[in-house]
Short mmCIF file of C-alpha atoms and ligand atoms in Angstrom, two decimals:
data_model
loop_
_atom_site.label_atom_id
_atom_site.label_comp_id
_atom_site.label_asym_id
_atom_site.label_seq_id
_atom_site.Cartn_x
_atom_site.Cartn_y
_atom_site.Cartn_z
CA UNK J 367 40.98 3.55 110.23
CA UNK J 368 38.86 1.47 107.91
CA UNK J 369 36.16 -0.89 109.17
CA UNK J 370 36.04 -4.38 107.67
CA UNK J 371 33.27 -6.95 107.95
CA UNK J 372 33.55 -10.65 107.25
CA UNK J 373 30.22 -11.86 105.90
CA UNK J 374 31.32 -15.49 106.07
CA UNK J 375 31.72 -15.27 109.84
CA UNK J 376 28.61 -13.14 110.42
CA UNK J 377 25.77 -14.93 112.26
CA UNK J 378 23.17 -12.23 111.50
CA UNK J 379 22.62 -11.40 115.15
CA UNK J 380 21.87 -7.78 114.36
CA UNK J 381 23.90 -6.53 117.35
CA UNK J 382 25.87 -4.15 115.14
CA UNK J 383 22.79 -2.73 113.41
CA UNK J 384 21.22 -2.20 116.82
CA UNK J 385 24.28 -0.55 118.34
CA UNK J 386 25.42 1.61 115.41
CA UNK J 387 22.57 1.87 112.88
CA UNK J 388 24.32 4.60 110.90
CA UNK J 389 27.27 2.31 110.26
CA UNK J 390 25.85 -1.21 110.01
CA UNK J 391 22.68 -2.67 108.53
CA UNK J 392 21.48 -6.18 107.80
CA UNK J 393 20.97 -7.71 104.37
CA UNK J 394 17.23 -8.02 103.61
CA UNK J 395 17.68 -11.58 102.35
CA UNK J 396 19.80 -13.36 104.92
CA UNK J 397 20.34 -10.81 107.65
CA UNK J 398 24.10 -10.70 107.20
CA UNK J 399 25.95 -7.51 107.97
CA UNK J 400 26.07 -4.68 105.45
CA UNK J 401 28.66 -1.97 106.03
CA UNK J 402 27.19 1.47 105.41
CA UNK J 403 30.14 3.64 106.34
CA UNK J 404 33.60 2.10 106.41
CA UNK J 405 35.21 5.29 107.75
CA UNK J 406 32.94 5.71 110.76
CA UNK J 407 34.53 5.97 114.21
CA UNK J 408 33.37 6.55 117.77
CA UNK J 409 32.15 4.68 120.83
CA UNK J 410 29.24 3.00 119.01
CA UNK J 411 31.57 1.50 116.42
CA UNK J 412 33.83 0.23 119.21
CA UNK J 413 30.88 -1.24 121.07
CA UNK J 414 29.58 -2.92 117.90
CA UNK J 415 33.02 -4.38 117.24
CA UNK J 416 33.44 -5.91 120.69
CA UNK J 417 29.77 -6.93 120.82
CA UNK J 418 29.79 -8.95 117.60
CA UNK J 419 29.27 -12.60 118.63
CA UNK J 420 31.38 -13.97 115.79
CA UNK J 421 34.15 -11.36 115.66
CA UNK J 422 33.12 -10.50 112.14
CA UNK J 423 33.92 -6.79 112.55
CA UNK J 424 37.43 -5.39 112.61
CA UNK J 425 39.21 -2.18 111.75
CA UNK J 426 42.72 -1.37 110.61
CA UNK O 563 34.18 -32.41 143.49
CA UNK O 564 31.59 -29.76 144.35
CA UNK O 565 28.04 -29.78 143.02
CA UNK O 566 27.06 -27.07 140.55
CA UNK O 567 25.72 -24.14 142.64
CA UNK O 568 21.93 -23.81 142.62
CA UNK O 569 21.14 -21.93 145.85
CA UNK O 570 19.59 -18.51 145.25
CA UNK O 571 18.60 -18.18 148.89
CA UNK O 572 20.27 -14.83 149.49
CA UNK O 573 18.60 -12.90 146.64
CA UNK O 574 16.34 -14.44 144.01
CA UNK O 575 17.69 -12.03 141.38
CA UNK O 576 21.36 -12.88 141.86
CA UNK O 577 23.26 -15.86 140.42
CA UNK O 578 23.35 -18.89 142.72
CA UNK O 579 25.79 -18.40 145.62
CA UNK O 580 29.35 -19.45 144.79
CA UNK O 581 28.78 -19.60 141.03
CA UNK O 582 31.67 -17.27 140.22
CA UNK O 583 34.09 -18.70 142.80
CA UNK O 584 36.35 -20.10 140.09
CA UNK O 585 36.70 -19.05 136.44
CA UNK O 586 37.03 -22.67 135.31
CA UNK O 587 36.41 -25.74 137.43
CA UNK O 588 34.91 -29.21 137.33
CA UNK O 589 31.50 -29.61 138.95
CA UNK O 590 28.91 -32.35 139.37
CA UNK O 591 25.36 -32.02 137.97
CA UNK O 592 22.31 -33.35 139.82
CA UNK O 593 22.21 -36.31 137.42
CA UNK O 594 25.77 -37.26 138.43
CA UNK O 595 27.49 -36.02 135.26
CA UNK O 596 30.80 -34.23 135.70
CA UNK O 597 31.26 -31.12 133.57
CA UNK O 598 33.54 -28.12 133.27
CA UNK O 599 31.91 -24.92 134.55
CA UNK O 600 33.04 -21.65 132.95
CA UNK O 601 32.12 -18.39 134.67
CA UNK O 602 34.45 -15.60 133.50
CA UNK O 603 33.07 -13.38 130.73
CA UNK O 604 36.04 -13.69 128.36
CA UNK O 605 36.22 -17.49 128.79
CA UNK O 606 32.49 -17.88 128.22
CA UNK O 607 32.86 -15.95 124.99
CA UNK O 608 35.80 -18.12 124.02
CA UNK O 609 33.84 -21.36 124.52
CA UNK O 610 30.63 -20.23 122.86
CA UNK O 611 32.53 -18.62 119.99
CA UNK O 612 34.36 -21.82 119.09
CA UNK O 613 32.27 -24.52 117.41
CA UNK O 614 34.91 -27.14 118.19
CA UNK O 615 32.98 -27.03 121.45
CA UNK O 616 30.19 -28.93 119.75
CA UNK O 617 26.46 -28.33 120.20
CA UNK O 618 25.51 -31.81 118.97
CA UNK O 619 24.52 -33.08 122.39
CA UNK O 620 21.49 -33.80 124.53
CA UNK O 621 20.69 -34.52 128.18
CA UNK O 622 21.92 -32.81 131.33
CA UNK O 623 18.42 -32.46 132.78
CA UNK O 624 16.14 -34.70 134.78
CA UNK O 625 17.97 -37.97 134.84
CA UNK O 626 19.19 -37.99 131.26
CA UNK O 627 23.01 -38.16 131.11
CA UNK O 628 24.78 -35.82 128.72
CA UNK O 629 25.52 -37.57 125.44
CA UNK O 630 26.44 -36.81 121.84
CA UNK O 631 23.47 -36.93 119.43
CA UNK O 632 22.56 -36.77 115.79
CA UNK O 633 20.19 -33.79 115.92
CA UNK O 634 16.52 -34.14 114.95
CA UNK O 635 15.64 -32.62 111.57
CA UNK O 636 15.37 -28.83 111.75
CA UNK O 637 16.72 -28.56 115.32
CA UNK O 638 19.69 -26.42 114.36
CA UNK O 639 20.32 -25.29 117.94
CA UNK O 640 21.85 -28.76 118.35
CA UNK O 641 23.86 -28.68 115.12
CA UNK O 642 27.41 -27.70 114.25
CA UNK O 643 28.54 -26.06 111.00
CA UNK O 644 28.07 -26.58 108.09
CA UNK O 645 24.54 -27.92 108.75
CA UNK O 646 23.90 -25.27 111.38
CA UNK O 647 24.94 -22.48 109.03
CA UNK O 648 22.79 -23.80 106.19
CA UNK O 649 19.58 -23.90 108.25
CA UNK O 650 20.18 -20.74 110.28
CA UNK O 651 20.85 -18.65 107.15
CA UNK O 652 17.48 -19.64 105.74
CA UNK O 653 15.89 -17.91 108.71
CA UNK O 654 18.12 -14.99 109.60
CA UNK O 655 16.57 -12.68 107.01
CA UNK O 656 13.26 -13.04 108.85
CA UNK O 657 14.72 -11.90 112.18
CA UNK O 658 16.66 -8.77 111.28
CA UNK O 659 16.32 -5.59 113.30
CA UNK O 660 14.55 -3.91 110.36
CA UNK O 661 12.21 -6.83 109.79
CA UNK O 662 11.20 -7.01 113.43
CA UNK O 663 10.13 -3.38 113.34
CA UNK O 664 7.48 -4.37 110.81
CA UNK O 665 5.95 -6.64 113.45
CA UNK O 666 5.73 -3.75 115.91
CA UNK O 667 2.10 -2.77 115.25
CA UNK O 668 0.95 -6.38 115.62
CA UNK O 669 2.88 -6.83 118.86
CA UNK O 670 1.46 -3.57 120.20
CA UNK O 671 -2.01 -4.80 119.38
CA UNK O 672 -1.40 -8.18 121.06
CA UNK O 673 -0.10 -6.41 124.19
CA UNK O 674 -3.11 -4.06 124.26
CA UNK O 675 -5.52 -6.98 123.98
CA UNK O 676 -3.80 -8.82 126.80
CA UNK O 677 -3.97 -5.71 128.97
CA UNK O 678 -7.70 -5.43 128.24
CA UNK O 679 -8.13 -9.06 129.32
CA UNK O 680 -5.99 -8.53 132.41
CA UNK O 681 -8.10 -5.56 133.51
CA UNK O 682 -11.22 -7.70 133.27
CA UNK O 683 -9.69 -10.59 135.23
CA UNK O 684 -10.55 -11.03 138.92
CA UNK O 685 -7.98 -9.60 141.33
CA UNK O 686 -5.46 -10.62 142.39
CA UNK O 687 -4.51 -11.82 138.89
CA UNK O 688 -1.65 -14.05 137.81
CA UNK O 689 0.51 -11.91 135.54
CA UNK O 690 2.24 -15.00 134.13
CA UNK O 691 -0.91 -16.69 132.84
CA UNK O 692 -2.76 -13.51 131.83
CA UNK O 693 0.03 -11.47 130.30
CA UNK O 694 3.55 -12.89 130.16
CA UNK O 695 2.85 -16.31 128.59
CA UNK O 696 0.22 -15.38 125.97
CA UNK O 697 2.23 -12.53 124.44
CA UNK O 698 5.20 -14.52 123.06
CA UNK O 699 2.94 -17.39 122.11
CA UNK O 700 0.66 -15.14 120.04
CA UNK O 701 3.67 -13.39 118.53
CA UNK O 702 5.11 -16.73 117.39
CA UNK O 703 1.73 -17.62 115.85
CA UNK O 704 1.87 -14.33 113.99
CA UNK O 705 5.43 -14.97 112.87
CA UNK O 706 4.88 -18.55 111.72
CA UNK O 707 1.53 -17.82 110.10
CA UNK O 708 -0.76 -19.92 112.33
CA UNK O 709 -4.37 -19.08 111.34
CA UNK O 710 -6.39 -17.05 113.88
CA UNK O 711 -8.99 -19.75 114.46
CA UNK O 712 -6.29 -22.21 115.50
CA UNK O 713 -4.30 -19.99 117.81
CA UNK O 714 -6.10 -21.04 120.97
CA UNK O 715 -5.31 -24.73 120.46
CA UNK O 716 -1.75 -23.96 119.34
CA UNK O 717 -1.24 -21.90 122.49
CA UNK O 718 -2.63 -24.65 124.63
CA UNK O 719 -0.34 -27.25 123.05
CA UNK O 720 2.63 -24.96 123.56
CA UNK O 721 1.69 -24.30 127.17
CA UNK O 722 1.35 -28.03 127.80
CA UNK O 723 4.82 -28.57 126.43
CA UNK O 724 6.23 -25.93 128.76
CA UNK O 725 4.41 -26.59 132.00
CA UNK O 726 5.26 -30.29 131.93
CA UNK O 727 7.03 -31.31 135.05
CA UNK O 728 6.23 -34.88 134.07
CA UNK O 729 8.16 -37.73 132.59
CA UNK O 730 10.16 -38.05 129.42
CA UNK O 731 7.22 -40.00 127.90
CA UNK O 732 4.73 -37.22 128.65
CA UNK O 733 7.06 -34.71 127.08
CA UNK O 734 7.46 -36.81 123.96
CA UNK O 735 3.70 -37.27 123.76
CA UNK O 736 3.09 -33.49 123.92
CA UNK O 737 5.81 -32.97 121.32
CA UNK O 738 4.25 -35.57 119.01
CA UNK O 739 0.88 -33.89 119.22
CA UNK O 740 2.29 -30.46 118.40
CA UNK O 741 4.37 -32.00 115.61
CA UNK O 742 1.24 -33.64 114.22
CA UNK O 743 -0.62 -30.34 114.17
CA UNK O 744 2.28 -28.54 112.49
CA UNK O 745 2.71 -31.25 109.83
CA UNK O 746 -0.95 -30.90 109.01
CA UNK O 747 -0.68 -27.08 108.95
CA UNK O 748 2.26 -27.30 106.54
CA UNK O 749 0.34 -29.65 104.25
CA UNK O 750 -2.50 -27.11 104.12
CA UNK O 751 -0.03 -24.32 103.42
CA UNK O 752 1.49 -26.30 100.55
CA UNK O 753 -1.99 -26.50 99.05
CA UNK O 754 -2.76 -22.85 99.74
CA UNK O 755 0.20 -20.69 100.81
CA UNK O 756 -0.52 -17.74 103.08
CA UNK O 757 1.64 -15.20 104.83
CA UNK O 758 4.20 -16.21 107.39
CA UNK O 759 7.62 -17.64 107.96
CA UNK O 760 6.52 -21.22 107.26
CA UNK O 761 4.87 -20.14 104.01
CA UNK O 762 8.05 -18.37 102.91
CA UNK O 763 10.11 -21.47 103.63
CA UNK O 764 7.96 -23.83 101.54
CA UNK O 765 10.18 -23.42 98.48
CA UNK O 766 13.55 -23.37 100.20
CA UNK O 767 14.29 -27.05 99.71
CA UNK O 768 13.48 -28.06 103.30
CA UNK O 769 11.64 -31.29 103.99
CA UNK O 770 8.35 -31.17 105.91
CA UNK O 771 10.13 -32.83 108.81
CA UNK O 772 12.70 -30.03 108.87
CA UNK O 773 9.95 -27.39 108.71
CA UNK O 774 8.17 -28.99 111.66
CA UNK O 775 11.45 -29.15 113.59
CA UNK O 776 12.15 -25.47 112.93
CA UNK O 777 8.64 -24.45 114.01
CA UNK O 778 8.94 -26.44 117.25
CA UNK O 779 12.39 -25.01 117.91
CA UNK O 780 11.11 -21.45 117.50
CA UNK O 781 8.22 -22.15 119.83
CA UNK O 782 10.35 -23.80 122.51
CA UNK O 783 13.18 -21.28 122.27
CA UNK O 784 10.99 -18.19 122.10
CA UNK O 785 8.02 -18.84 124.36
CA UNK O 786 9.06 -19.52 127.92
CA UNK O 787 12.22 -17.43 127.65
CA UNK O 788 10.38 -14.25 126.65
CA UNK O 789 7.52 -14.96 129.06
CA UNK O 790 9.94 -15.37 131.94
CA UNK O 791 11.72 -12.15 131.07
CA UNK O 792 8.41 -10.27 131.02
CA UNK O 793 7.26 -11.60 134.41
CA UNK O 794 10.60 -11.73 136.22
CA UNK O 795 11.60 -8.34 134.81
CA UNK O 796 8.31 -6.86 136.05
CA UNK O 797 8.91 -8.35 139.49
CA UNK O 798 12.45 -6.98 139.61
CA UNK O 799 11.30 -3.50 138.57
CA UNK O 800 8.57 -3.57 141.24
CA UNK O 801 11.40 -3.95 143.77
CA UNK O 802 13.18 -0.91 142.24
CA UNK O 803 10.51 1.83 141.91
CA UNK O 804 13.06 4.42 140.81
CA UNK O 805 14.13 2.20 137.89
CA UNK O 806 10.52 1.32 137.09
CA UNK O 807 9.71 5.02 136.82
CA UNK O 808 12.43 5.40 134.20
CA UNK O 809 11.05 2.49 132.14
CA UNK O 810 7.57 3.99 132.28
CA UNK O 811 8.81 7.42 131.26
CA UNK O 812 9.70 7.03 127.58
CA UNK O 813 10.02 4.44 124.80
CA UNK O 814 13.73 5.32 124.57
CA UNK O 815 14.29 4.52 128.24
CA UNK O 816 12.35 1.25 127.94
CA UNK O 817 14.51 0.24 124.98
CA UNK O 818 17.73 0.84 126.89
CA UNK O 819 16.36 -0.91 129.97
CA UNK O 820 15.69 -4.18 128.15
CA UNK O 821 19.35 -5.17 127.73
CA UNK O 822 20.15 -4.28 131.33
CA UNK O 823 17.26 -6.44 132.54
CA UNK O 824 18.47 -9.28 130.30
CA UNK O 825 21.98 -8.95 131.67
CA UNK O 826 20.95 -8.64 135.27
CA UNK O 827 18.51 -11.56 135.27
CA UNK O 828 20.30 -13.92 132.84
CA UNK O 829 17.35 -16.33 132.84
CA UNK O 830 19.28 -18.83 130.71
CA UNK O 831 22.22 -19.64 132.92
CA UNK O 832 23.98 -23.02 133.04
CA UNK O 833 21.48 -24.83 130.80
CA UNK O 834 23.46 -24.89 127.56
CA UNK O 835 26.10 -27.56 127.26
CA UNK O 836 28.92 -28.10 124.79
CA UNK O 837 31.13 -31.15 124.11
CA UNK O 838 34.82 -30.89 123.25
CA UNK O 839 35.11 -32.45 119.78
CA UNK O 840 38.88 -32.69 120.20
CA UNK O 841 41.40 -31.83 122.95
CA UNK O 842 41.05 -28.07 123.47
CA UNK O 843 42.90 -25.56 125.59
CA UNK O 844 40.99 -23.17 127.80
CA UNK O 845 42.67 -20.80 130.27
CA UNK O 846 45.78 -23.00 130.36
CA UNK O 847 43.73 -26.13 131.00
CA UNK O 848 43.24 -29.03 128.57
CA UNK O 849 39.61 -29.92 128.01
CA UNK O 850 39.79 -33.49 126.72
CA UNK O 851 37.87 -34.74 123.73
CA UNK O 852 34.42 -35.93 124.83
CA UNK O 853 34.32 -33.83 128.00
CA UNK O 854 31.32 -31.56 128.54
CA UNK O 855 31.39 -27.85 129.29
CA UNK O 856 28.72 -25.49 130.58
CA UNK O 857 28.86 -21.72 130.89
CA UNK O 858 27.27 -19.64 133.64
CA UNK O 859 25.82 -16.77 131.63
CA UNK O 860 24.62 -15.22 134.90
CA UNK O 861 28.13 -15.18 136.39
CA UNK O 862 29.67 -13.89 133.14
CA UNK O 863 27.13 -11.06 133.06
CA UNK O 864 28.19 -9.95 136.56
CA UNK O 865 31.90 -10.11 135.72
CA UNK O 866 33.56 -6.83 136.86
CA UNK O 867 35.64 -6.97 133.67
CA UNK O 868 32.43 -6.58 131.63
CA UNK O 869 31.15 -3.38 133.24
CA UNK O 870 31.36 -1.18 136.33
CA UNK O 871 29.15 -1.96 139.33
CA UNK O 872 27.92 -5.28 137.88
CA UNK O 873 25.79 -5.90 141.01
CA UNK O 874 23.73 -2.76 140.40
CA UNK O 875 20.63 -2.64 138.25
CA UNK O 876 20.97 0.55 136.23
CA UNK O 877 18.38 0.59 133.46
CA UNK O 878 19.78 3.72 131.85
CA UNK O 879 23.34 2.49 131.34
CA UNK O 880 24.64 1.89 127.81
CA UNK O 881 24.24 -1.65 126.54
CA UNK O 882 27.08 -3.88 127.71
CA UNK O 883 28.23 -6.76 125.49
CA UNK O 884 26.42 -9.22 127.78
CA UNK O 885 25.92 -12.89 126.98
CA UNK O 886 22.28 -13.28 128.06
CA UNK O 887 21.49 -14.36 124.48
CA UNK O 888 24.60 -16.54 124.31
CA UNK O 889 27.55 -15.76 122.05
CA UNK O 890 29.04 -17.04 118.81
CA UNK O 891 27.26 -18.54 115.81
CA UNK O 892 24.38 -19.88 117.96
CA UNK O 893 23.67 -16.52 119.58
CA UNK O 894 19.91 -16.20 119.92
CA UNK O 895 18.21 -15.97 116.55
CA UNK O 896 15.12 -14.37 118.10
CA UNK O 897 16.92 -11.73 120.16
CA UNK O 898 15.60 -8.74 118.27
CA UNK O 899 12.08 -10.11 118.48
CA UNK O 900 12.47 -10.74 122.20
CA UNK O 901 13.82 -7.22 122.72
CA UNK O 902 10.88 -5.72 120.85
CA UNK O 903 8.32 -7.73 122.83
CA UNK O 904 9.85 -6.62 126.12
CA UNK O 905 10.34 -3.02 125.05
CA UNK O 906 6.62 -2.84 124.20
CA UNK O 907 5.26 -4.94 127.08
CA UNK O 908 6.93 -3.33 130.13
CA UNK O 909 5.97 0.32 129.61
CA UNK O 910 2.50 -0.60 128.32
CA UNK O 911 1.88 -2.56 131.53
CA UNK O 912 3.22 0.15 133.85
CA UNK O 913 1.23 2.85 132.10
CA UNK O 914 -2.05 0.99 131.98
CA UNK O 915 -1.76 -0.08 135.64
CA UNK O 916 0.17 2.68 137.41
CA UNK O 917 -0.63 1.14 140.81
CA UNK O 918 0.60 -2.32 139.89
CA UNK O 919 1.95 -4.13 142.96
CA UNK O 920 2.60 -7.60 144.32
CA UNK O 921 -0.39 -9.26 145.96
CA UNK O 922 1.84 -11.53 148.08
CA UNK O 923 5.11 -10.92 149.93
CA UNK O 924 8.24 -11.49 147.80
CA UNK O 925 9.10 -14.58 149.89
CA UNK O 926 5.85 -16.21 148.75
CA UNK O 927 6.55 -15.83 145.03
CA UNK O 928 7.26 -19.30 143.56
CA UNK O 929 10.58 -19.06 141.71
CA UNK O 930 11.60 -21.59 139.05
CA UNK O 931 14.82 -22.46 140.76
CA UNK O 932 14.81 -26.06 139.54
CA UNK O 933 14.18 -25.40 135.85
CA UNK O 934 16.37 -24.89 132.81
CA UNK O 935 15.08 -21.35 132.33
CA UNK O 936 14.82 -19.16 135.41
CA UNK O 937 11.68 -17.23 136.21
CA UNK O 938 8.53 -17.36 138.32
CA UNK O 939 5.76 -19.96 138.11
CA UNK O 940 3.11 -17.42 139.12
CA UNK O 941 3.06 -13.71 139.86
CA UNK O 942 -0.01 -12.62 141.82
CA UNK O 943 -0.57 -8.89 141.31
CA UNK O 944 -3.02 -6.18 142.36
CA UNK O 945 -3.54 -2.65 141.05
C1 HEM Y 1201 14.34 -13.08 126.38
C2 HEM Y 1201 14.13 -14.08 125.63
C3 HEM Y 1201 15.18 -15.03 125.13
C4 HEM Y 1201 16.37 -15.45 125.71
C5 HEM Y 1201 16.94 -15.05 127.06
C6 HEM Y 1201 16.98 -16.35 124.76
C7 HEM Y 1201 18.20 -16.96 124.98
C8 HEM Y 1201 18.86 -17.75 124.04
C9 HEM Y 1201 20.19 -18.30 124.20
C10 HEM Y 1201 21.07 -18.12 125.43
C11 HEM Y 1201 20.49 -19.00 123.08
C12 HEM Y 1201 21.82 -19.73 122.77
C13 HEM Y 1201 21.70 -21.22 122.82
C14 HEM Y 1201 23.04 -21.92 122.56
O1 HEM Y 1201 24.05 -21.27 122.28
O2 HEM Y 1201 23.05 -23.16 122.64
C15 HEM Y 1201 19.36 -18.90 122.20
C16 HEM Y 1201 19.25 -19.50 120.97
C17 HEM Y 1201 18.11 -19.46 120.19
N1 HEM Y 1201 16.97 -18.69 120.40
FE1 HEM Y 1201 16.63 -17.49 121.97
N2 HEM Y 1201 16.19 -16.47 123.66
C18 HEM Y 1201 15.08 -15.67 123.83
C19 HEM Y 1201 14.03 -15.46 122.94
C20 HEM Y 1201 13.92 -16.08 121.72
C21 HEM Y 1201 12.86 -15.87 120.77
C22 HEM Y 1201 11.70 -14.89 120.93
C23 HEM Y 1201 13.08 -16.71 119.72
C24 HEM Y 1201 12.30 -16.92 118.43
C25 HEM Y 1201 11.08 -16.72 118.24
C26 HEM Y 1201 14.30 -17.43 120.00
C27 HEM Y 1201 14.86 -18.38 119.18
C28 HEM Y 1201 16.11 -18.94 119.36
C29 HEM Y 1201 16.71 -19.90 118.45
C30 HEM Y 1201 16.07 -20.44 117.17
C31 HEM Y 1201 17.96 -20.23 118.96
C32 HEM Y 1201 18.99 -21.18 118.34
C33 HEM Y 1201 19.97 -20.39 117.51
C34 HEM Y 1201 21.08 -21.22 116.92
O3 HEM Y 1201 21.34 -22.34 117.41
O4 HEM Y 1201 21.69 -20.76 115.95
N3 HEM Y 1201 14.78 -17.02 121.22
N4 HEM Y 1201 18.37 -18.11 122.80
S1 SF4 Y 1202 27.09 -8.18 115.15
FE1 SF4 Y 1202 28.47 -9.53 113.98
S2 SF4 Y 1202 27.28 -11.42 113.68
FE2 SF4 Y 1202 25.83 -9.86 114.32
S3 SF4 Y 1202 25.03 -9.03 112.37
FE3 SF4 Y 1202 26.74 -7.71 112.98
S4 SF4 Y 1202 28.52 -8.60 111.97
FE4 SF4 Y 1202 26.93 -10.15 111.89
#
């Protein structure tokens, strides 16, 4: 499983960085998602994925 | 056609009775407009996540009919992409989780000062006026870079804008005055830049009109909302002493509690409208171009598909993907600021005043049942 983020869709809500801070952070400039660990798994990653308001996080 | 439910008679902390009766139905607003009401969590996310349900609208309150608008400069809450994206991205870097943490010491100081003032106030005291309203207002001053000496008058102008139950003209007049002050503040900042969000935006290619619009939007969007969460959340916790004890216990517990309080209270409920920009399908139904849609965030946040025991307040449960801050590209820009303010304010209040209690029976508390943002007008407390 590899996590993917779509920075074009991202609305910089910060939900992901709040839910799974080891996996997601926010760009200092525009707040868009930064993926820290594309191989991370677990309940936090799942919650961040479903919680994203713009469906910018996926994994395959 | 039934009227949109508004009766919170049974419990002031629950959504109006009958709100969730149907996932998607047509209802009548008090101004006579007919709109689609969406109440199921997945459908609410579908509407708010799809910008073909346009935000470029106004009205729905008082006697103003819903209508499409060209948004005022800077008011990106009423814009669709690409304009919305352009303006929002200029600000999002200022509202990140990391960035908000840098404001923590200032917010803690503001909360401490308000608690000092509250302790000196005659009892019973109004928690709304003494504590809940000043905190977000002072935090926005801090964020925008409003000079200390001018904060009192800025706060007053903001309060006037919010407490207005008056006419459209009075509202516009208050707005003009605040706009005038902000335009003048921006001119001074152009001459001598300081520290703050407005100062940082001076060179971003925005017109002064857009800067004023953004400042007013942040004030309107971030003041009453946060204040109502602080006061209504306190009132709710006072009714649930076991949950209050958890919030008082540790900063960790207070942090977790904030999202549950947001979900449970859903103070922004059916106040955000959208307009179908083309024929759109929703749950097998065609929403025709030009028709208006509203979402009950309160009903969606009590949807059994979202979480177990949605009717229970459980401040220690893991954060559910609630929609109290909306959903989609317009999801609240200030959410991480609001969270931080609440996460600091609640435990600080309960620790400083361990005997905090209502000074009037719950039935006597004046709820804002007729306003766009739910809350209490006053909260008389003793300790
Ligand atoms: C507990 C407090 C708050 C609640 C419940 C709340 C709720 C919301 C909701 C539901 C929306 C979505 C509106 C829509 O989709 O049309 C929104 C948008 C917004 N909020 Fe908040 N808000 C809160 C605090 C704040 C604060 C503190 C600020 C800033 C200082 C803020 C600034 C904004 C802005 C600028 C938008 C528009 C975002 C956009 O259109 O892209 N809010 N808020
Ligand atoms: S939750 Fe989604 S929209 Fe929000 S910052 Fe993360 S990727 Fe972006």
